[in-house]
Amino acid sequence: MPVETNNKNSIKPPRWRQFGGSFLILLTLLLLLNFIVPSFFGPRLPQVPYSDFIVQVEAGKVDKAIVGSDRIEYVLKTETPDGEPTEQVLRTTPVAIDLDLPKILREHNVEFAAPPPDQNGWIGTILSWVVPPLIFFGIWGFLMNRQGGGPAALTVGKSKARISSDGSTGVKFTDVAGVDEAKVELEEIVDFLKSADKYTRLGAKIPKGALLVGPPGTGKTLLAKAIAGEAGVPFFSISGSEFIELFVGVGAARVRDLFEQAKKQAPCIVFIDELDALGKSRGGAGGFVGGNDEREQTLNQLLTEMDGFDANTGVIIIAATNRPEVLDPALRRPGRFDRQIVVDRPDKIGREAILKVHARNVKLADDVDLATIAIRTPGFAGADLANLVNEAALLAARQNRQAVIMADFNEAIERLIAGLEKRSRVLNETEKKTVAYHEVGHAIIGALMPGAGKVEKISVVPRGVGALGYTIQMPEEDRFLMIEDEIRGRIATLLGGRSAEEIIFGKVSTGASDDIQKATDLAERAITIYGMSDKLGPVAFEKVQQQFIEGYGNPRRSISPQVAEAIDREVKEILDNAHHIALTILQQNRDLLEETAQELLQKEILEGANLRERLQQAKAPDEMNEWLRSGKLSADQPLLQSILN
Ligand code: ADP
Ligand code: MG
Ligand code: ZN
């Protein structure tokens, strides 16, 4: 039976909830008691008007009186109906302070006294001492419950790790797909834990730590859960940010506590998610932000703990991060997180496998081809694919379909890369026309340029945050390198929209700003990072992120003003050339541009065979091939997104 228990040292919220609840109940009871008790025990005497009392005194009928400041109880001499003398105890409430009363009483020989200390007074006294603090605690407890956590001050220094015994995460290796290399390595770790002596007998040291590195959403956390599910050993999981609190020193105490518990439970796995939250390079932004002390102390404690236990105690630490470049180098030293396991974005086959995992619980129609979906989703991580399957299922449900069809998946893909359709954003005629020519401009250039994939769809239905229209280009395969001519082609495609506007309307709109931004970025990268400029040579002018963080501030290498100027000139030249090519192509294909744009205006969306046939008519001028001709290899940027606005 899978059980999930809270670490015994942490305060359990439910207990607090009860605690706070009983406080409130107790409080109410005491308050009620306060009112009930006196009236319960106090004598219930007939009440007499004060004037009657005075009359009775003056008539000599009163024997004794107990005179309090707010009530007077007295014994009245009367007779029973049969004439027998008897006594009756009565009560009256005095008016203001009657200073004459003692005199009157004495004159009429009444025996009188002040009341004895109130019988029920002690309850009142105690209540007056007890109730205010109780109210305070009650409110406090109530607020604590509402926040859903225990009182922070009491858990300081205790690790917040959640411990789960075998299998309780409910995740198995079969739930993780498309990251086979990582899985093989992790299976080995599971094997270490299951049969440690197999390794120690030969004198092999079990690795102490493994670091899962990869972009967000690729399944690092999922993999760690799968290890717990498979290993059948206790599994402590905590997030890096949970170590860091307001108070300096708390994080370090938590680390110590966590390791103490882990050692007691060995063999076991400690999983630290989002390690970068605590393992950031020491000194990086030091002194400037301030308050790094806490993180540094915590990190130091972690390093100490990792050194402090013997490799074969059977505690294995697995950490995950999507920012390995900011981690302190000391963490990656052998003997600490000496194994780095890369969990990368899945390739086409991996994506298909992940889609299969997530489609297990979804009813698919016969026309759904997961392999095709995998082709159409380059750059999607596992989390994106999970989201995609869910979006498609939601769309199908909204249409009351019996099963999810391929069209749902296509729409879901578009939603994920371009945002939701916004038919409510109404464009006027001029705007619509501008957008139509702009998009067709992208499409025609895109269809002719090498390596960018085929144009699948053009639309003038606004989508997402800013897109008034869009063109979708889908790569036919996963690409991990961009060749120089592809970069140029890409830049020309980006500028195609604006070029079409220039040719047709003779002036440009603001709609091309995003294209221009992207084109300029790409051109600058080509020169400063990929070393593609003949004039400047294979020199890197940008520092990659790690160097940027370890050094101070400036992302650019220090360069002379002349070189800076040369860079700017080269960037501009690339852009100018691309612009020129885009204009040339569109001028040569002007008829096609006109016809296609008019059809787009009518239909709003062009896609499929119709669009393909049209774009096949586009002719490349000789000039273009000359411009593209160049064979240098380059860029390490995968082609992730192919959407043009
Ligand atoms: P991260 O790498 O950021 O920790 P997660 O492990 O939290 O990513 O992944 C989030 C979700 O995405 C998972 O719960 C799972 O549904 C899905 N997912 C991510 N990667 C994979 C994968 N390789 N196989 C199957 N599902 C995946
Ligand atoms: Mg994660
Ligand atoms: Zn555009």
mmCIF file of C-alpha atoms in Angstrom, residues 212-515:
data_model
loop_
_atom_site.group_PDB
_atom_site.id
_atom_site.type_symbol
_atom_site.label_atom_id
_atom_site.label_comp_id
_atom_site.label_asym_id
_atom_site.label_seq_id
_atom_site.Cartn_x
_atom_site.Cartn_y
_atom_site.Cartn_z
ATOM 1 C CA LEU A 212 19.416 16.258 -13.850
ATOM 2 C CA VAL A 213 19.985 19.082 -16.270
ATOM 3 C CA GLY A 214 17.624 20.226 -18.966
ATOM 4 C CA PRO A 215 15.177 22.847 -20.153
ATOM 5 C CA PRO A 216 11.917 23.362 -18.244
ATOM 6 C CA GLY A 217 9.174 20.840 -18.784
ATOM 7 C CA THR A 218 11.355 18.059 -20.082
ATOM 8 C CA GLY A 219 10.443 15.716 -17.261
ATOM 9 C CA LYS A 220 13.163 16.108 -14.643
ATOM 10 C CA THR A 221 10.804 16.187 -11.703
ATOM 11 C CA LEU A 222 8.819 13.399 -13.299
ATOM 12 C CA LEU A 223 11.944 11.256 -13.631
ATOM 13 C CA ALA A 224 12.808 11.763 -9.995
ATOM 14 C CA LYS A 225 9.341 10.669 -9.013
ATOM 15 C CA ALA A 226 9.712 7.649 -11.232
ATOM 16 C CA ILE A 227 12.915 6.709 -9.433
ATOM 17 C CA ALA A 228 11.070 6.823 -6.159
ATOM 18 C CA GLY A 229 8.347 4.717 -7.681
ATOM 19 C CA GLU A 230 10.789 2.135 -8.921
ATOM 20 C CA ALA A 231 13.440 2.005 -6.260
ATOM 21 C CA GLY A 232 11.302 0.944 -3.349
ATOM 22 C CA VAL A 233 13.346 2.973 -0.890
ATOM 23 C CA PRO A 234 12.384 6.066 1.084
ATOM 24 C CA PHE A 235 12.393 9.174 -1.020
ATOM 25 C CA PHE A 236 12.883 12.631 0.421
ATOM 26 C CA SER A 237 11.895 15.421 -1.876
ATOM 27 C CA ILE A 238 12.408 19.110 -1.305
ATOM 28 C CA SER A 239 12.678 22.123 -3.534
ATOM 29 C CA GLY A 240 15.749 24.317 -3.478
ATOM 30 C CA SER A 241 13.737 27.385 -2.698
ATOM 31 C CA GLU A 242 12.340 25.774 0.448
ATOM 32 C CA PHE A 243 15.737 26.011 2.077
ATOM 33 C CA ILE A 244 15.793 29.723 1.772
ATOM 34 C CA GLU A 245 13.863 31.638 4.373
ATOM 35 C CA LEU A 246 13.793 35.038 5.828
ATOM 36 C CA PHE A 247 16.251 34.241 8.568
ATOM 37 C CA VAL A 248 19.924 33.756 7.957
ATOM 38 C CA GLY A 249 21.065 30.347 9.067
ATOM 39 C CA VAL A 250 17.731 28.613 8.729
ATOM 40 C CA GLY A 251 18.585 27.102 5.383
ATOM 41 C CA ALA A 252 21.777 25.617 6.704
ATOM 42 C CA ALA A 253 19.901 24.127 9.641
ATOM 43 C CA ARG A 254 17.407 22.617 7.264
ATOM 44 C CA VAL A 255 20.107 21.023 5.177
ATOM 45 C CA ARG A 256 21.642 19.513 8.307
ATOM 46 C CA ASP A 257 18.295 18.211 9.454
ATOM 47 C CA LEU A 258 17.496 16.754 6.056
ATOM 48 C CA PHE A 259 20.739 14.830 5.890
ATOM 49 C CA GLU A 260 20.408 13.608 9.447
ATOM 50 C CA GLN A 261 17.057 12.096 8.632
ATOM 51 C CA ALA A 262 18.257 10.691 5.342
ATOM 52 C CA LYS A 263 21.188 8.942 6.974
ATOM 53 C CA LYS A 264 18.860 7.345 9.480
ATOM 54 C CA GLN A 265 16.709 5.983 6.688
ATOM 55 C CA ALA A 266 19.463 4.823 4.344
ATOM 56 C CA PRO A 267 19.358 3.428 1.766
ATOM 57 C CA CYS A 268 17.294 6.254 0.435
ATOM 58 C CA ILE A 269 17.097 8.997 -2.146
ATOM 59 C CA VAL A 270 17.148 12.705 -1.457
ATOM 60 C CA PHE A 271 15.751 14.759 -4.299
ATOM 61 C CA ILE A 272 16.434 18.488 -4.420
ATOM 62 C CA ASP A 273 14.330 20.114 -7.118
ATOM 63 C CA GLU A 274 15.267 23.490 -8.606
ATOM 64 C CA LEU A 275 18.765 23.294 -7.200
ATOM 65 C CA ASP A 276 19.660 26.606 -8.806
ATOM 66 C CA ALA A 277 17.547 28.414 -6.210
ATOM 67 C CA LEU A 278 20.159 27.573 -3.627
ATOM 68 C CA GLY A 279 23.221 26.584 -5.576
ATOM 69 C CA LYS A 280 23.794 29.804 -7.463
ATOM 70 C CA SER A 281 27.369 30.702 -8.010
ATOM 71 C CA ARG A 282 28.736 32.311 -4.875
ATOM 72 C CA GLY A 283 29.903 35.838 -5.234
ATOM 73 C CA GLY A 284 28.337 36.250 -8.671
ATOM 74 C CA ALA A 285 26.242 39.290 -7.993
ATOM 75 C CA GLY A 286 27.804 39.599 -4.566
ATOM 76 C CA GLY A 287 27.727 42.735 -2.512
ATOM 77 C CA PHE A 288 25.485 44.369 -4.995
ATOM 78 C CA VAL A 289 22.155 42.832 -4.141
ATOM 79 C CA GLY A 290 23.002 42.030 -0.550
ATOM 80 C CA GLY A 291 21.294 39.283 1.408
ATOM 81 C CA ASN A 292 23.234 36.561 -0.348
ATOM 82 C CA ASP A 293 24.528 35.418 3.006
ATOM 83 C CA GLU A 294 21.669 33.071 3.588
ATOM 84 C CA ARG A 295 22.041 31.312 0.291
ATOM 85 C CA GLU A 296 25.756 31.060 0.658
ATOM 86 C CA GLN A 297 25.548 29.548 4.095
ATOM 87 C CA THR A 298 22.975 27.075 2.915
ATOM 88 C CA LEU A 299 25.085 26.120 -0.047
ATOM 89 C CA ASN A 300 28.174 25.713 2.113
ATOM 90 C CA GLN A 301 26.247 23.487 4.456
ATOM 91 C CA LEU A 302 25.081 21.385 1.528
ATOM 92 C CA LEU A 303 28.628 21.005 0.266
ATOM 93 C CA THR A 304 29.816 20.049 3.719
ATOM 94 C CA GLU A 305 27.085 17.489 4.143
ATOM 95 C CA MET A 306 27.778 15.962 0.767
ATOM 96 C CA ASP A 307 31.415 15.537 1.672
ATOM 97 C CA GLY A 308 30.581 14.430 5.156
ATOM 98 C CA PHE A 309 29.031 11.067 4.505
ATOM 99 C CA ASP A 310 30.597 7.979 3.186
ATOM 100 C CA ALA A 311 29.717 7.093 -0.369
ATOM 101 C CA ASN A 312 28.447 3.702 0.598
ATOM 102 C CA THR A 313 25.995 4.732 3.271
ATOM 103 C CA GLY A 314 23.373 4.387 0.582
ATOM 104 C CA VAL A 315 22.119 7.935 0.476
ATOM 105 C CA ILE A 316 21.915 9.142 -3.096
ATOM 106 C CA ILE A 317 21.238 12.750 -3.827
ATOM 107 C CA ILE A 318 19.517 13.663 -7.033
ATOM 108 C CA ALA A 319 19.067 17.272 -7.947
ATOM 109 C CA ALA A 320 17.393 18.945 -10.870
ATOM 110 C CA THR A 321 17.983 22.285 -12.500
ATOM 111 C CA ASN A 322 17.239 24.000 -15.754
ATOM 112 C CA ARG A 323 20.030 26.479 -15.282
ATOM 113 C CA PRO A 324 23.227 24.471 -14.878
ATOM 114 C CA GLU A 325 25.283 27.420 -15.989
ATOM 115 C CA VAL A 326 24.509 29.402 -12.851
ATOM 116 C CA LEU A 327 25.395 26.583 -10.455
ATOM 117 C CA ASP A 328 28.400 26.975 -8.257
ATOM 118 C CA PRO A 329 31.296 25.065 -9.787
ATOM 119 C CA ALA A 330 31.945 23.466 -6.407
ATOM 120 C CA LEU A 331 28.670 21.603 -6.687
ATOM 121 C CA ARG A 332 29.729 19.899 -9.853
ATOM 122 C CA ARG A 333 33.039 18.681 -8.558
ATOM 123 C CA PRO A 334 33.551 14.896 -8.507
ATOM 124 C CA GLY A 335 32.327 13.450 -5.249
ATOM 125 C CA ARG A 336 29.348 15.723 -5.188
ATOM 126 C CA PHE A 337 27.022 15.929 -8.148
ATOM 127 C CA ASP A 338 29.553 14.097 -10.171
ATOM 128 C CA ARG A 339 27.067 12.664 -12.613
ATOM 129 C CA GLN A 340 25.284 15.027 -14.868
ATOM 130 C CA ILE A 341 22.349 13.550 -16.648
ATOM 131 C CA VAL A 342 21.064 15.607 -19.516
ATOM 132 C CA VAL A 343 17.320 15.599 -19.943
ATOM 133 C CA ASP A 344 16.923 17.295 -23.264
ATOM 134 C CA ARG A 345 13.976 18.312 -25.359
ATOM 135 C CA PRO A 346 12.790 15.178 -27.106
ATOM 136 C CA ASP A 347 13.443 14.490 -30.764
ATOM 137 C CA LYS A 348 10.737 13.415 -33.162
ATOM 138 C CA ILE A 349 10.670 9.806 -32.018
ATOM 139 C CA GLY A 350 10.769 10.900 -28.403
ATOM 140 C CA ARG A 351 7.862 13.241 -28.949
ATOM 141 C CA GLU A 352 5.815 10.481 -30.459
ATOM 142 C CA ALA A 353 6.566 8.287 -27.457
ATOM 143 C CA ILE A 354 5.574 11.047 -25.043
ATOM 144 C CA LEU A 355 2.375 11.674 -26.981
ATOM 145 C CA LYS A 356 1.606 7.979 -26.673
ATOM 146 C CA VAL A 357 2.071 8.117 -22.916
ATOM 147 C CA HIS A 358 -0.303 11.019 -22.559
ATOM 148 C CA ALA A 359 -2.812 9.711 -25.092
ATOM 149 C CA ARG A 360 -3.242 6.538 -23.063
ATOM 150 C CA ASN A 361 -6.226 7.943 -21.266
ATOM 151 C CA VAL A 362 -7.639 9.872 -24.191
ATOM 152 C CA LYS A 363 -10.030 8.466 -26.743
ATOM 153 C CA LEU A 364 -8.462 8.974 -30.144
ATOM 154 C CA ALA A 365 -10.253 8.808 -33.477
ATOM 155 C CA ASP A 366 -8.789 6.629 -36.228
ATOM 156 C CA ASP A 367 -7.463 9.563 -38.211
ATOM 157 C CA VAL A 368 -5.153 10.701 -35.430
ATOM 158 C CA ASP A 369 -1.557 10.068 -36.345
ATOM 159 C CA LEU A 370 0.751 10.726 -33.436
ATOM 160 C CA ALA A 371 3.824 10.500 -35.664
ATOM 161 C CA THR A 372 2.575 13.407 -37.760
ATOM 162 C CA ILE A 373 1.830 15.411 -34.657
ATOM 163 C CA ALA A 374 5.367 14.697 -33.477
ATOM 164 C CA ILE A 375 6.721 16.052 -36.761
ATOM 165 C CA ARG A 376 4.695 19.196 -36.398
ATOM 166 C CA THR A 377 5.856 19.976 -32.874
ATOM 167 C CA PRO A 378 9.610 20.541 -33.024
ATOM 168 C CA GLY A 379 10.983 22.120 -29.888
ATOM 169 C CA PHE A 380 8.053 21.007 -27.742
ATOM 170 C CA ALA A 381 9.100 19.628 -24.382
ATOM 171 C CA GLY A 382 7.247 16.879 -22.551
ATOM 172 C CA ALA A 383 5.139 19.354 -20.623
ATOM 173 C CA ASP A 384 4.100 21.079 -23.856
ATOM 174 C CA LEU A 385 3.079 17.761 -25.364
ATOM 175 C CA ALA A 386 1.079 16.813 -22.296
ATOM 176 C CA ASN A 387 -0.610 20.172 -22.564
ATOM 177 C CA LEU A 388 -1.216 19.657 -26.284
ATOM 178 C CA VAL A 389 -3.002 16.343 -25.759
ATOM 179 C CA ASN A 390 -5.131 17.902 -23.085
ATOM 180 C CA GLU A 391 -5.987 20.938 -25.219
ATOM 181 C CA ALA A 392 -7.032 18.676 -28.074
ATOM 182 C CA ALA A 393 -9.207 16.616 -25.743
ATOM 183 C CA LEU A 394 -10.818 19.788 -24.392
ATOM 184 C CA LEU A 395 -11.546 21.016 -27.899
ATOM 185 C CA ALA A 396 -13.132 17.693 -28.816
ATOM 186 C CA ALA A 397 -15.216 17.735 -25.667
ATOM 187 C CA ARG A 398 -16.425 21.231 -26.438
ATOM 188 C CA GLN A 399 -17.622 19.966 -29.813
ATOM 189 C CA ASN A 400 -19.338 17.007 -28.163
ATOM 190 C CA ARG A 401 -17.303 14.567 -30.175
ATOM 191 C CA GLN A 402 -17.041 10.884 -29.330
ATOM 192 C CA ALA A 403 -13.293 10.896 -29.842
ATOM 193 C CA VAL A 404 -10.493 13.364 -30.389
ATOM 194 C CA ILE A 405 -9.829 13.869 -34.091
ATOM 195 C CA MET A 406 -6.742 15.083 -35.899
ATOM 196 C CA ALA A 407 -8.281 18.499 -36.518
ATOM 197 C CA ASP A 408 -8.467 19.005 -32.756
ATOM 198 C CA PHE A 409 -4.762 18.335 -32.508
ATOM 199 C CA ASN A 410 -4.010 20.742 -35.337
ATOM 200 C CA GLU A 411 -6.020 23.481 -33.709
ATOM 201 C CA ALA A 412 -4.377 22.729 -30.374
ATOM 202 C CA ILE A 413 -0.908 23.024 -31.907
ATOM 203 C CA GLU A 414 -1.820 26.374 -33.384
ATOM 204 C CA ARG A 415 -3.175 27.536 -30.068
ATOM 205 C CA LEU A 416 0.018 26.599 -28.335
ATOM 206 C CA ILE A 417 2.350 28.289 -30.794
ATOM 207 C CA ALA A 418 0.253 31.264 -31.824
ATOM 208 C CA GLY A 419 -2.248 31.796 -29.024
ATOM 209 C CA LEU A 420 -5.998 31.792 -29.011
ATOM 210 C CA GLU A 421 -8.012 33.017 -31.953
ATOM 211 C CA LYS A 422 -9.310 36.505 -31.399
ATOM 212 C CA ARG A 423 -12.153 36.986 -33.823
ATOM 213 C CA SER A 424 -13.406 39.740 -31.584
ATOM 214 C CA ARG A 425 -10.510 41.910 -32.655
ATOM 215 C CA VAL A 426 -12.070 43.554 -35.683
ATOM 216 C CA LEU A 427 -9.781 45.112 -38.255
ATOM 217 C CA ASN A 428 -10.972 47.763 -40.662
ATOM 218 C CA GLU A 429 -10.707 47.197 -44.415
ATOM 219 C CA THR A 430 -7.348 48.909 -44.886
ATOM 220 C CA GLU A 431 -5.833 47.080 -41.969
ATOM 221 C CA LYS A 432 -7.121 43.767 -43.160
ATOM 222 C CA LYS A 433 -5.716 44.369 -46.606
ATOM 223 C CA THR A 434 -2.352 45.367 -45.198
ATOM 224 C CA VAL A 435 -2.229 42.267 -43.045
ATOM 225 C CA ALA A 436 -3.187 40.012 -45.958
ATOM 226 C CA TYR A 437 -0.434 41.291 -48.259
ATOM 227 C CA HIS A 438 2.029 41.227 -45.394
ATOM 228 C CA GLU A 439 1.375 37.575 -44.614
ATOM 229 C CA VAL A 440 1.430 36.497 -48.240
ATOM 230 C CA GLY A 441 4.762 38.313 -48.539
ATOM 231 C CA HIS A 442 6.145 36.124 -45.727
ATOM 232 C CA ALA A 443 4.688 33.026 -47.316
ATOM 233 C CA ILE A 444 6.115 33.553 -50.799
ATOM 234 C CA ILE A 445 9.621 34.282 -49.561
ATOM 235 C CA GLY A 446 9.392 31.480 -47.016
ATOM 236 C CA ALA A 447 8.391 28.997 -49.699
ATOM 237 C CA LEU A 448 11.475 29.809 -51.769
ATOM 238 C CA MET A 449 14.114 29.933 -49.049
ATOM 239 C CA PRO A 450 16.116 26.857 -48.129
ATOM 240 C CA GLY A 451 15.710 24.843 -44.960
ATOM 241 C CA ALA A 452 12.861 26.684 -43.337
ATOM 242 C CA GLY A 453 10.186 24.072 -43.911
ATOM 243 C CA LYS A 454 7.034 24.351 -45.913
ATOM 244 C CA VAL A 455 4.443 27.030 -45.440
ATOM 245 C CA GLU A 456 1.366 25.351 -44.014
ATOM 246 C CA LYS A 457 -1.090 28.053 -43.343
ATOM 247 C CA ILE A 458 -1.716 31.753 -43.789
ATOM 248 C CA SER A 459 -4.385 33.480 -41.777
ATOM 249 C CA VAL A 460 -5.748 36.952 -41.252
ATOM 250 C CA VAL A 461 -7.684 35.948 -38.150
ATOM 251 C CA PRO A 462 -6.040 37.686 -35.203
ATOM 252 C CA ARG A 463 -4.529 35.367 -32.642
ATOM 253 C CA GLY A 464 -2.709 35.595 -29.360
ATOM 254 C CA VAL A 465 -1.524 38.800 -27.828
ATOM 255 C CA GLY A 466 -0.405 40.873 -30.748
ATOM 256 C CA ALA A 467 -0.725 38.916 -33.980
ATOM 257 C CA LEU A 468 -3.161 40.376 -36.477
ATOM 258 C CA GLY A 469 -2.373 37.675 -38.985
ATOM 259 C CA TYR A 470 0.117 34.869 -39.138
ATOM 260 C CA THR A 471 1.926 32.462 -41.369
ATOM 261 C CA ILE A 472 2.868 29.010 -40.137
ATOM 262 C CA GLN A 473 5.891 27.242 -41.471
ATOM 263 C CA MET A 474 6.417 23.694 -40.315
ATOM 264 C CA PRO A 475 9.810 22.073 -40.506
ATOM 265 C CA GLU A 476 9.775 18.653 -42.076
ATOM 266 C CA GLU A 477 12.392 17.335 -39.699
ATOM 267 C CA ASP A 478 14.113 18.265 -36.458
ATOM 268 C CA ARG A 479 16.937 20.650 -37.070
ATOM 269 C CA PHE A 480 19.808 21.342 -34.763
ATOM 270 C CA LEU A 481 22.013 23.420 -36.977
ATOM 271 C CA MET A 482 21.291 26.320 -39.235
ATOM 272 C CA ILE A 483 23.478 26.752 -42.235
ATOM 273 C CA GLU A 484 24.509 30.239 -43.185
ATOM 274 C CA ASP A 485 22.237 30.435 -46.224
ATOM 275 C CA GLU A 486 19.330 29.334 -44.047
ATOM 276 C CA ILE A 487 19.969 32.185 -41.690
ATOM 277 C CA ARG A 488 19.958 34.611 -44.571
ATOM 278 C CA GLY A 489 16.842 32.982 -45.944
ATOM 279 C CA ARG A 490 15.189 33.263 -42.574
ATOM 280 C CA ILE A 491 16.022 36.939 -42.330
ATOM 281 C CA ALA A 492 14.651 37.548 -45.836
ATOM 282 C CA THR A 493 11.481 35.664 -44.904
ATOM 283 C CA LEU A 494 11.078 37.804 -41.814
ATOM 284 C CA LEU A 495 11.418 40.928 -43.903
ATOM 285 C CA GLY A 496 9.058 39.557 -46.585
ATOM 286 C CA GLY A 497 5.978 40.928 -44.850
ATOM 287 C CA ARG A 498 7.236 44.447 -44.746
ATOM 288 C CA SER A 499 8.587 44.220 -48.298
ATOM 289 C CA ALA A 500 5.168 43.224 -49.606
ATOM 290 C CA GLU A 501 3.632 46.259 -47.915
ATOM 291 C CA GLU A 502 6.239 48.487 -49.538
ATOM 292 C CA ILE A 503 5.609 47.087 -53.006
ATOM 293 C CA ILE A 504 1.818 47.178 -52.877
ATOM 294 C CA PHE A 505 1.117 50.276 -50.816
ATOM 295 C CA GLY A 506 4.346 52.180 -51.264
ATOM 296 C CA LYS A 507 4.552 52.733 -47.533
ATOM 297 C CA VAL A 508 4.980 50.595 -44.453
ATOM 298 C CA SER A 509 2.842 50.020 -41.377
ATOM 299 C CA THR A 510 3.774 49.413 -37.770
ATOM 300 C CA GLY A 511 2.861 45.753 -38.149
ATOM 301 C CA ALA A 512 6.381 44.709 -39.065
ATOM 302 C CA SER A 513 8.125 45.749 -35.867
ATOM 303 C CA ASP A 514 8.313 42.249 -34.439
ATOM 304 C CA ASP A 515 9.681 40.866 -37.703
#
